[in-house]
PDB file of C-alpha atoms and ligand atoms in Angstrom:
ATOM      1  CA  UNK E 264      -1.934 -25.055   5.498  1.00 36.00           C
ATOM      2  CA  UNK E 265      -0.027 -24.646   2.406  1.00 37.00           C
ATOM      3  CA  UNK E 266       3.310 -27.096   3.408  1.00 36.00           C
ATOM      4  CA  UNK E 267       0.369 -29.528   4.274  1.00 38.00           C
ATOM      5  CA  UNK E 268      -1.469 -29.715   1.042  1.00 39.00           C
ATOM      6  CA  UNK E 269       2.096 -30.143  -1.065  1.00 37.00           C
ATOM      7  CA  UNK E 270       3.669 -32.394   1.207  1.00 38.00           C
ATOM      8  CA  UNK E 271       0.624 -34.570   0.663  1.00 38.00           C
ATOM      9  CA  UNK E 272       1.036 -34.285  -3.033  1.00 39.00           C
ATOM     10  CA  UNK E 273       4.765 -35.111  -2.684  1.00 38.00           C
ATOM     11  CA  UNK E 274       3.836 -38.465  -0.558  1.00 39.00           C
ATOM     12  CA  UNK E 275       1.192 -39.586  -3.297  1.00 40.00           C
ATOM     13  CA  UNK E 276       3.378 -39.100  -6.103  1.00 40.00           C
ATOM     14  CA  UNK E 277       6.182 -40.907  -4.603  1.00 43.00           C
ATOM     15  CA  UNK E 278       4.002 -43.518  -3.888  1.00 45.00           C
ATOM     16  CA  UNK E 279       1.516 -44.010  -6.181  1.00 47.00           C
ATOM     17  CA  UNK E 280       2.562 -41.998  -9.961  1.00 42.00           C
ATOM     18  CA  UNK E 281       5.594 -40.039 -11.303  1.00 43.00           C
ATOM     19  CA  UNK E 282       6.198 -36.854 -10.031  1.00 46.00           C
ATOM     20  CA  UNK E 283       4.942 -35.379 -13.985  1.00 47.00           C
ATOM     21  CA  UNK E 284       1.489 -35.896 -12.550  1.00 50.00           C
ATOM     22  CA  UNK E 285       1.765 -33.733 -10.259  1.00 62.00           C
ATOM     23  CA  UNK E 286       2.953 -31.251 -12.607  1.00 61.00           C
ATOM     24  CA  UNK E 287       0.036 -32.111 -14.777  1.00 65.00           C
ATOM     25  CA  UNK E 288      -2.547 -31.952 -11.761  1.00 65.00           C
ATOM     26  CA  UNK E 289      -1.115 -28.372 -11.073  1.00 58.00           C
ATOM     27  CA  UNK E 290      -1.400 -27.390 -14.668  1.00 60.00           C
ATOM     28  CA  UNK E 291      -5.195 -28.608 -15.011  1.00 65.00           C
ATOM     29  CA  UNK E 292      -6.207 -26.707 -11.606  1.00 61.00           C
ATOM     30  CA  UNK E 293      -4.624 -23.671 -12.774  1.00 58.00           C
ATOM     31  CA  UNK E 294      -6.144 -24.227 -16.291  1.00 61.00           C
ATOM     32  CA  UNK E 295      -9.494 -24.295 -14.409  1.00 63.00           C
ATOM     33  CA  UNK E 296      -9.482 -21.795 -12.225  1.00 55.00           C
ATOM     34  CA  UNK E 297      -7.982 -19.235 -14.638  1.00 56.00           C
ATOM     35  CA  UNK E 298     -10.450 -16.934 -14.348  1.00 61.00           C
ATOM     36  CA  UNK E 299      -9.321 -16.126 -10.903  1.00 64.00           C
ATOM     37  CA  UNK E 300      -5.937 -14.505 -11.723  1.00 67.00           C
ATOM     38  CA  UNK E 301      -3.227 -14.510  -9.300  1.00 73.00           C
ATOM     39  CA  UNK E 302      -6.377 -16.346  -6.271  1.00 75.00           C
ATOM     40  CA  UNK E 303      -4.750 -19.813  -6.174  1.00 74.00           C
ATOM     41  CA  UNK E 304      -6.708 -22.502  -4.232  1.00 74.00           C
ATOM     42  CA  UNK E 305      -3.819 -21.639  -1.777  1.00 72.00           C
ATOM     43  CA  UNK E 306      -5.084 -18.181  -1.415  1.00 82.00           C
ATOM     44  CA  UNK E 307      -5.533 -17.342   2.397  1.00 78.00           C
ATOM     45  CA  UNK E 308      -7.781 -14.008   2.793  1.00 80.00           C
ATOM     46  CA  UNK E 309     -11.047 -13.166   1.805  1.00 87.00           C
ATOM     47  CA  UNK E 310     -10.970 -11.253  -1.534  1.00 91.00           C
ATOM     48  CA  UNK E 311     -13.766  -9.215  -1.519  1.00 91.00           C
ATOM     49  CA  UNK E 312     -12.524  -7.865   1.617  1.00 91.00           C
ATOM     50  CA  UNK E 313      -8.796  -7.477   0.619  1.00 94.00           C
ATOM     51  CA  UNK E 314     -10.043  -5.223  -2.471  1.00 94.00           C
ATOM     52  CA  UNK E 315     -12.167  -3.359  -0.261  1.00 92.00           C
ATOM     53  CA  UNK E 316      -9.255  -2.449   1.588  1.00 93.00           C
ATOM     54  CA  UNK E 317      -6.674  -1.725  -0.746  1.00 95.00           C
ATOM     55  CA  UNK E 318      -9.346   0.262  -2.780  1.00 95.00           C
ATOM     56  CA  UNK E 319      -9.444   2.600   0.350  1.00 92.00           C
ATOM     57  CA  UNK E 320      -5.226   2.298   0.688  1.00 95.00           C
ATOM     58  CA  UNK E 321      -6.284   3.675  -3.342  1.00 96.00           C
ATOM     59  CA  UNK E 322      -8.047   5.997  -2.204  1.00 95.00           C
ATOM     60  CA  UNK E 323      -5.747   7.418   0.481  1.00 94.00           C
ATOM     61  CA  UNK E 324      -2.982   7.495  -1.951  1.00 96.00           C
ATOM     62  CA  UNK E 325      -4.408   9.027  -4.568  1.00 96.00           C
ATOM     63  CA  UNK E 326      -5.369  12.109  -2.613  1.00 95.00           C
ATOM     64  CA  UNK E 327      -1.868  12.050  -1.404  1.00 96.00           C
ATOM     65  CA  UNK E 328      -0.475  12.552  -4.663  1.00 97.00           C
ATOM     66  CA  UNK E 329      -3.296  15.433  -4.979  1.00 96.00           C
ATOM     67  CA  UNK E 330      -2.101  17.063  -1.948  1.00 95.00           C
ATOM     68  CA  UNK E 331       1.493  17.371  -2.589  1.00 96.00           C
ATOM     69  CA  UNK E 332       0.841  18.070  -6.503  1.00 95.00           C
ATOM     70  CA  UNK E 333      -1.335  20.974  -5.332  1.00 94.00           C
ATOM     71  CA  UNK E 334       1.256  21.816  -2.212  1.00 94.00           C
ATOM     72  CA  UNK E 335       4.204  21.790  -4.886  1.00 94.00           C
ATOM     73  CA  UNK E 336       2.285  24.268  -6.893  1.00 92.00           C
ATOM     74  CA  UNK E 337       0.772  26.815  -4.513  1.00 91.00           C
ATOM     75  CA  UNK E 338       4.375  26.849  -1.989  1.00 86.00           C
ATOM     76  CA  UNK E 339       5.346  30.105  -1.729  1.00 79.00           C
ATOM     77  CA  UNK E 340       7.472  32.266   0.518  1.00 73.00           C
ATOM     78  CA  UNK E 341      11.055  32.247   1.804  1.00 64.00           C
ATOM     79  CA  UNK E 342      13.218  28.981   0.834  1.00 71.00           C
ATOM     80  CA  UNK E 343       9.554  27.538  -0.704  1.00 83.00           C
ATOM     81  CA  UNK E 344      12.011  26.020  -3.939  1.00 86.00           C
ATOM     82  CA  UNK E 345      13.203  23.119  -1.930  1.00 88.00           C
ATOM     83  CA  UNK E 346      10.204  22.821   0.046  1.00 92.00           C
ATOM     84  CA  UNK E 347       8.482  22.845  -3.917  1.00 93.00           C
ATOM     85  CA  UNK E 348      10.776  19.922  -4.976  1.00 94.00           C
ATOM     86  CA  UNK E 349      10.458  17.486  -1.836  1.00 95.00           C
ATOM     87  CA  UNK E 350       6.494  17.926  -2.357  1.00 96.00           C
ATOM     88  CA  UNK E 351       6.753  17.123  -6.218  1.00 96.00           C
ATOM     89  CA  UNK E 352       9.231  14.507  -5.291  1.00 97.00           C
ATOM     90  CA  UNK E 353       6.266  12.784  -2.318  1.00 98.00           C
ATOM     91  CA  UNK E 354       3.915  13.125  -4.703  1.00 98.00           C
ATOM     92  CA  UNK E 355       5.530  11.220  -7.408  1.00 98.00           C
ATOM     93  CA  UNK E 356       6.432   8.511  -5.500  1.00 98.00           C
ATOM     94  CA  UNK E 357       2.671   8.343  -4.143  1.00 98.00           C
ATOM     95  CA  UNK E 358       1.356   8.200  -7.259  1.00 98.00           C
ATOM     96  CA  UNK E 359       4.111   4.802  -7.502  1.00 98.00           C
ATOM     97  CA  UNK E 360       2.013   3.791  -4.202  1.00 98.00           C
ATOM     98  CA  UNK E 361      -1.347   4.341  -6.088  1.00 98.00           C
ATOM     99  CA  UNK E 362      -0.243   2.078  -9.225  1.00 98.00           C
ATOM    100  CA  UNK E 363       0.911  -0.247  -7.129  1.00 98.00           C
ATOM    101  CA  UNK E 364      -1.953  -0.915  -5.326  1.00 98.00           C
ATOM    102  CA  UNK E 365      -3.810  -0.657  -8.452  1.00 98.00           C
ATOM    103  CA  UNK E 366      -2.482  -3.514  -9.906  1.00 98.00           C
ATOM    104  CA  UNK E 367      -2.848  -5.808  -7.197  1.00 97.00           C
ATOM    105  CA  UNK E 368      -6.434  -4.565  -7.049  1.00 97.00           C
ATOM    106  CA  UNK E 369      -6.480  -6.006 -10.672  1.00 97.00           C
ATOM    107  CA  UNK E 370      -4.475  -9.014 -10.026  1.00 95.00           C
ATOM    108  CA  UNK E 371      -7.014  -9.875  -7.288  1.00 95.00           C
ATOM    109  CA  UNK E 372      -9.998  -9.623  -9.924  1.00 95.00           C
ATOM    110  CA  UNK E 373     -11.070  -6.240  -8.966  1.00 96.00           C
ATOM    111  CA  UNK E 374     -11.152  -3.348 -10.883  1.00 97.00           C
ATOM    112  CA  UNK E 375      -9.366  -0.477  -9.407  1.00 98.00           C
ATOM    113  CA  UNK E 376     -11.432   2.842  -7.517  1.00 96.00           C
ATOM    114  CA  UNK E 377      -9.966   5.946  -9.425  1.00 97.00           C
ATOM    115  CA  UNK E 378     -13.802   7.498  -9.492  1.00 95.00           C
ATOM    116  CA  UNK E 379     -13.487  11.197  -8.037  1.00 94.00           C
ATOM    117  CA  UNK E 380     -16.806  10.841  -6.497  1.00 93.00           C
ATOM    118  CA  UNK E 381     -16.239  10.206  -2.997  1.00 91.00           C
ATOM    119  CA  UNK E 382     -12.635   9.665  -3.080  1.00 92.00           C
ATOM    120  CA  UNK E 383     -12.273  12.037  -0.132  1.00 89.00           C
ATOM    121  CA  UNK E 384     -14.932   9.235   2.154  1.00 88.00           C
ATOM    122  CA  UNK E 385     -13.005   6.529   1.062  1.00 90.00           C
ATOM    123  CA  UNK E 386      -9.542   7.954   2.099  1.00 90.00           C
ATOM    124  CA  UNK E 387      -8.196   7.508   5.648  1.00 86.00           C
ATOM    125  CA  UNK E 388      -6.224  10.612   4.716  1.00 81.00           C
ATOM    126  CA  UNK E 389      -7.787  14.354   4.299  1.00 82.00           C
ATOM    127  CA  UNK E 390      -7.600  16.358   1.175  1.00 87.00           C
ATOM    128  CA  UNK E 391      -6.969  20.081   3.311  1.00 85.00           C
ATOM    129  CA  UNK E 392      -6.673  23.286   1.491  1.00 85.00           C
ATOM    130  CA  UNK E 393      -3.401  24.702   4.031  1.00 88.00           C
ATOM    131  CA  UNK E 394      -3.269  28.793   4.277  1.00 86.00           C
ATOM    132  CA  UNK E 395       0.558  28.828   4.369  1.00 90.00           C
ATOM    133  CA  UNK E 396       3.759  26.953   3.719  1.00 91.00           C
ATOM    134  CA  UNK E 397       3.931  26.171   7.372  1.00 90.00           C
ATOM    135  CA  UNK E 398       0.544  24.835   7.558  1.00 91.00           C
ATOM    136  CA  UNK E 399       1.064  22.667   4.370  1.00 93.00           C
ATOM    137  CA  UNK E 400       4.178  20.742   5.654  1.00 92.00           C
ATOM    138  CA  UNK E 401       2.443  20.474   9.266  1.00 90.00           C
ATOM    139  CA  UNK E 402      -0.738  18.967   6.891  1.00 91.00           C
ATOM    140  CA  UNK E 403       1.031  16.533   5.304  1.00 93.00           C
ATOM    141  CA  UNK E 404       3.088  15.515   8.491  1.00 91.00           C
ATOM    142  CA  UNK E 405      -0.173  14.542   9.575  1.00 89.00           C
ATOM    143  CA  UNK E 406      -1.256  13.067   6.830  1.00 91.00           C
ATOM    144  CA  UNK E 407       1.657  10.670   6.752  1.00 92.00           C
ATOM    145  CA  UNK E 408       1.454   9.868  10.165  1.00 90.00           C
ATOM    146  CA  UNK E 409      -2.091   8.715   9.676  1.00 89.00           C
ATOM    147  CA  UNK E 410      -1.305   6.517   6.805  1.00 91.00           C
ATOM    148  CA  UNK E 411       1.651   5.048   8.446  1.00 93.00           C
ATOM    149  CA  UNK E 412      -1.243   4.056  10.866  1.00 90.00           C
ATOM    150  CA  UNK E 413      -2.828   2.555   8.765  1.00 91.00           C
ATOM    151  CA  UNK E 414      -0.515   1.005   6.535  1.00 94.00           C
ATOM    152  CA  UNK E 415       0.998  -0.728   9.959  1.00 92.00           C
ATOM    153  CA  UNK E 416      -2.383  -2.586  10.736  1.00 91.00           C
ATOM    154  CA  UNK E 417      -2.928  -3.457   7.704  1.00 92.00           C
ATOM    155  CA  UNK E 418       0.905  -5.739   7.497  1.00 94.00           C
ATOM    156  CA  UNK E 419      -0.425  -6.552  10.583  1.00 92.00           C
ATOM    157  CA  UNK E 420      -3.753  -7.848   9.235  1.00 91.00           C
ATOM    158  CA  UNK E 421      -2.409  -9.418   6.092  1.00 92.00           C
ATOM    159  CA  UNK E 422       0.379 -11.178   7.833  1.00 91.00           C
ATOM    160  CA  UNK E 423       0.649 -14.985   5.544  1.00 89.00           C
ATOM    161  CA  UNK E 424      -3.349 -13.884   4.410  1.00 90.00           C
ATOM    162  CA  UNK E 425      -1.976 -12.449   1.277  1.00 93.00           C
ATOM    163  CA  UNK E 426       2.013 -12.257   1.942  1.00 94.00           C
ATOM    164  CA  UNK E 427       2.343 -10.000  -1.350  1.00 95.00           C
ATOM    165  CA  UNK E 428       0.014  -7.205   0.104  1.00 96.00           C
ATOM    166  CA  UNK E 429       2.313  -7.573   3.023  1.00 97.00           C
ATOM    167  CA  UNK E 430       5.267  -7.240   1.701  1.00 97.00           C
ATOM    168  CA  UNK E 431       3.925  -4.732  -0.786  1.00 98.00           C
ATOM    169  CA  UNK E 432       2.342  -2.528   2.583  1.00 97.00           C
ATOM    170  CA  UNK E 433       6.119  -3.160   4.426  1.00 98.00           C
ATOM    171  CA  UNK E 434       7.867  -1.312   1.041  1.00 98.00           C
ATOM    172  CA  UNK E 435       4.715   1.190   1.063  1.00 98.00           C
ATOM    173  CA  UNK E 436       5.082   2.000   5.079  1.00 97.00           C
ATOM    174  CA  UNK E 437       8.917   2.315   4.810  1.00 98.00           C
ATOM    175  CA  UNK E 438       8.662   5.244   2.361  1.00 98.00           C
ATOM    176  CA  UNK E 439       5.758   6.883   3.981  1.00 96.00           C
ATOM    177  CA  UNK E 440       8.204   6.653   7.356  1.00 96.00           C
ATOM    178  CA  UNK E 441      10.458   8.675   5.168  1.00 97.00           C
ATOM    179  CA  UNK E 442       7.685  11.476   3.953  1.00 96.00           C
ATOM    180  CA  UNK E 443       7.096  12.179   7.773  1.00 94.00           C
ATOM    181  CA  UNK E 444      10.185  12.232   8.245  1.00 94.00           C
ATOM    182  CA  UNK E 445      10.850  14.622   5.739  1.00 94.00           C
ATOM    183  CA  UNK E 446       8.208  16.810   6.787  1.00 93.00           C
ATOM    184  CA  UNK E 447       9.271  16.634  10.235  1.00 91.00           C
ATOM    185  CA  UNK E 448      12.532  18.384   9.124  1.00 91.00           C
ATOM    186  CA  UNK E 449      11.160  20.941   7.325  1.00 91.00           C
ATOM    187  CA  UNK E 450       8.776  21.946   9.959  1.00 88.00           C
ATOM    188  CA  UNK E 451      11.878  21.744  11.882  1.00 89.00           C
ATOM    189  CA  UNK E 452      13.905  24.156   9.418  1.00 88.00           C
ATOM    190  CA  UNK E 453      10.767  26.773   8.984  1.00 82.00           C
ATOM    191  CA  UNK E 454       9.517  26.837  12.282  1.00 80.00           C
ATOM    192  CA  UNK E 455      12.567  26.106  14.797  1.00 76.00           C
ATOM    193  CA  UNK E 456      10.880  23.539  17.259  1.00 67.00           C
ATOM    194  CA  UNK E 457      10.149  20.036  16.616  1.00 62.00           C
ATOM    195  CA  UNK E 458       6.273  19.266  16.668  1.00 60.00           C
ATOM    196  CA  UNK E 459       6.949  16.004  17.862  1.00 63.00           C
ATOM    197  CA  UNK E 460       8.298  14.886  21.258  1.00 65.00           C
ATOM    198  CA  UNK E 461      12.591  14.019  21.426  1.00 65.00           C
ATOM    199  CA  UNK E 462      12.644  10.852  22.496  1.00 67.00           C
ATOM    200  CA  UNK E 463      16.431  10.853  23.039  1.00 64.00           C
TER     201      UNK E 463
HETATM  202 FE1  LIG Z 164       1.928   6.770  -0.184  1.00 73.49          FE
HETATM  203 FE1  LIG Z 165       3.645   9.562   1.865  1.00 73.49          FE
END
């Protein structure tokens, strides 16, 4: 839909006026619709509905970052030190997810969900207060597999909607990939067998 609308622009300037008009057309639709931030008149998805979503991707992150911060604190027990700094080091770079998603939240118009009342209902990921190291890693394994979930339906959904989202949610998914990962080879270390099936 895009290619359409320029290549139609391209044909009329060729035909009819110098290509500065163009230029000058661009610059007066931007001019007027400046209010609208990074929405174009190109702009694909529905943006009420795209900030509703990434204000629960928000939400999810931010009690990510929670998790670990709290797991990195409370860790305790034999070998806990590493397992201390790969939870400090998942929750720093969720709290990169968060501000991420923040900011396209604000590009879009919208003014970014950090309100701690009912951040827990808007999260597709649980906030759970784990017994033991083992139950914290297996927690958090879960946690990322759920937002890898969700994060894969959502590239998915957003597809050429809003291609920055995508390729924001592809960068987003790879590192979460990693986090489960992660976990799944410290559950590995602490408890001996894999929690997930070998598909080898
Ligand atoms: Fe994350
Ligand atoms: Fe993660």
């Amino acid at each position: 839909m895009l290619f359409v609308g320029w290549e139609r622009e391209m044909k009329v300037s060729k035909n009819e006026t110098p290509f500065i008009t163009d230029v000058e057309e661009l610059r007066s639709r931007a001019r007027k619709s400046i209010n609208n931030g990074a929405i174009t008149p190109a702009y694909q998805a529905d943006v009420k509905q795209t900030i509703e979503i990434l204000q629960s991707v928000l939400a999810t992150e931010i009690v990510c970052v929670l998790r670990y911060t709290m797991n990195a604190v409370a860790a305790a027990g034999i070998s806990s030190d590493s397992v201390k700094e790969e939870f400090d080091e998942h929750a720093k770079e969720e709290q990169g997810h968060a501000r991420a998603v923040a900011e396209r939240i604000n590009q879009l118009g919208g003014k970014p969900n950090f309100n701690p009342e009912g951040l827990a209902s808007r999260s597709a990921s649980q906030y759970v207060d784990a017994a033991n190291l083992i139950d914290m890693i297996k927690e958090n394994l879960i946690a990322e597999r759920i937002a890898c979930e969700h994060y894969r339906e959502l590239i998915w959904y957003f597809g050429d909607k809003d291609s920055t989202i995508r390729v924001m949610m592809e960068g987003i998914l790879a590192n979460e990939e990693e986090h489960a990962n992660d976990m799944h080879d410290l559950l590995v270390a602490h408890e001996g067998d894999p929690m997930l099936p070998d598909h080898s």
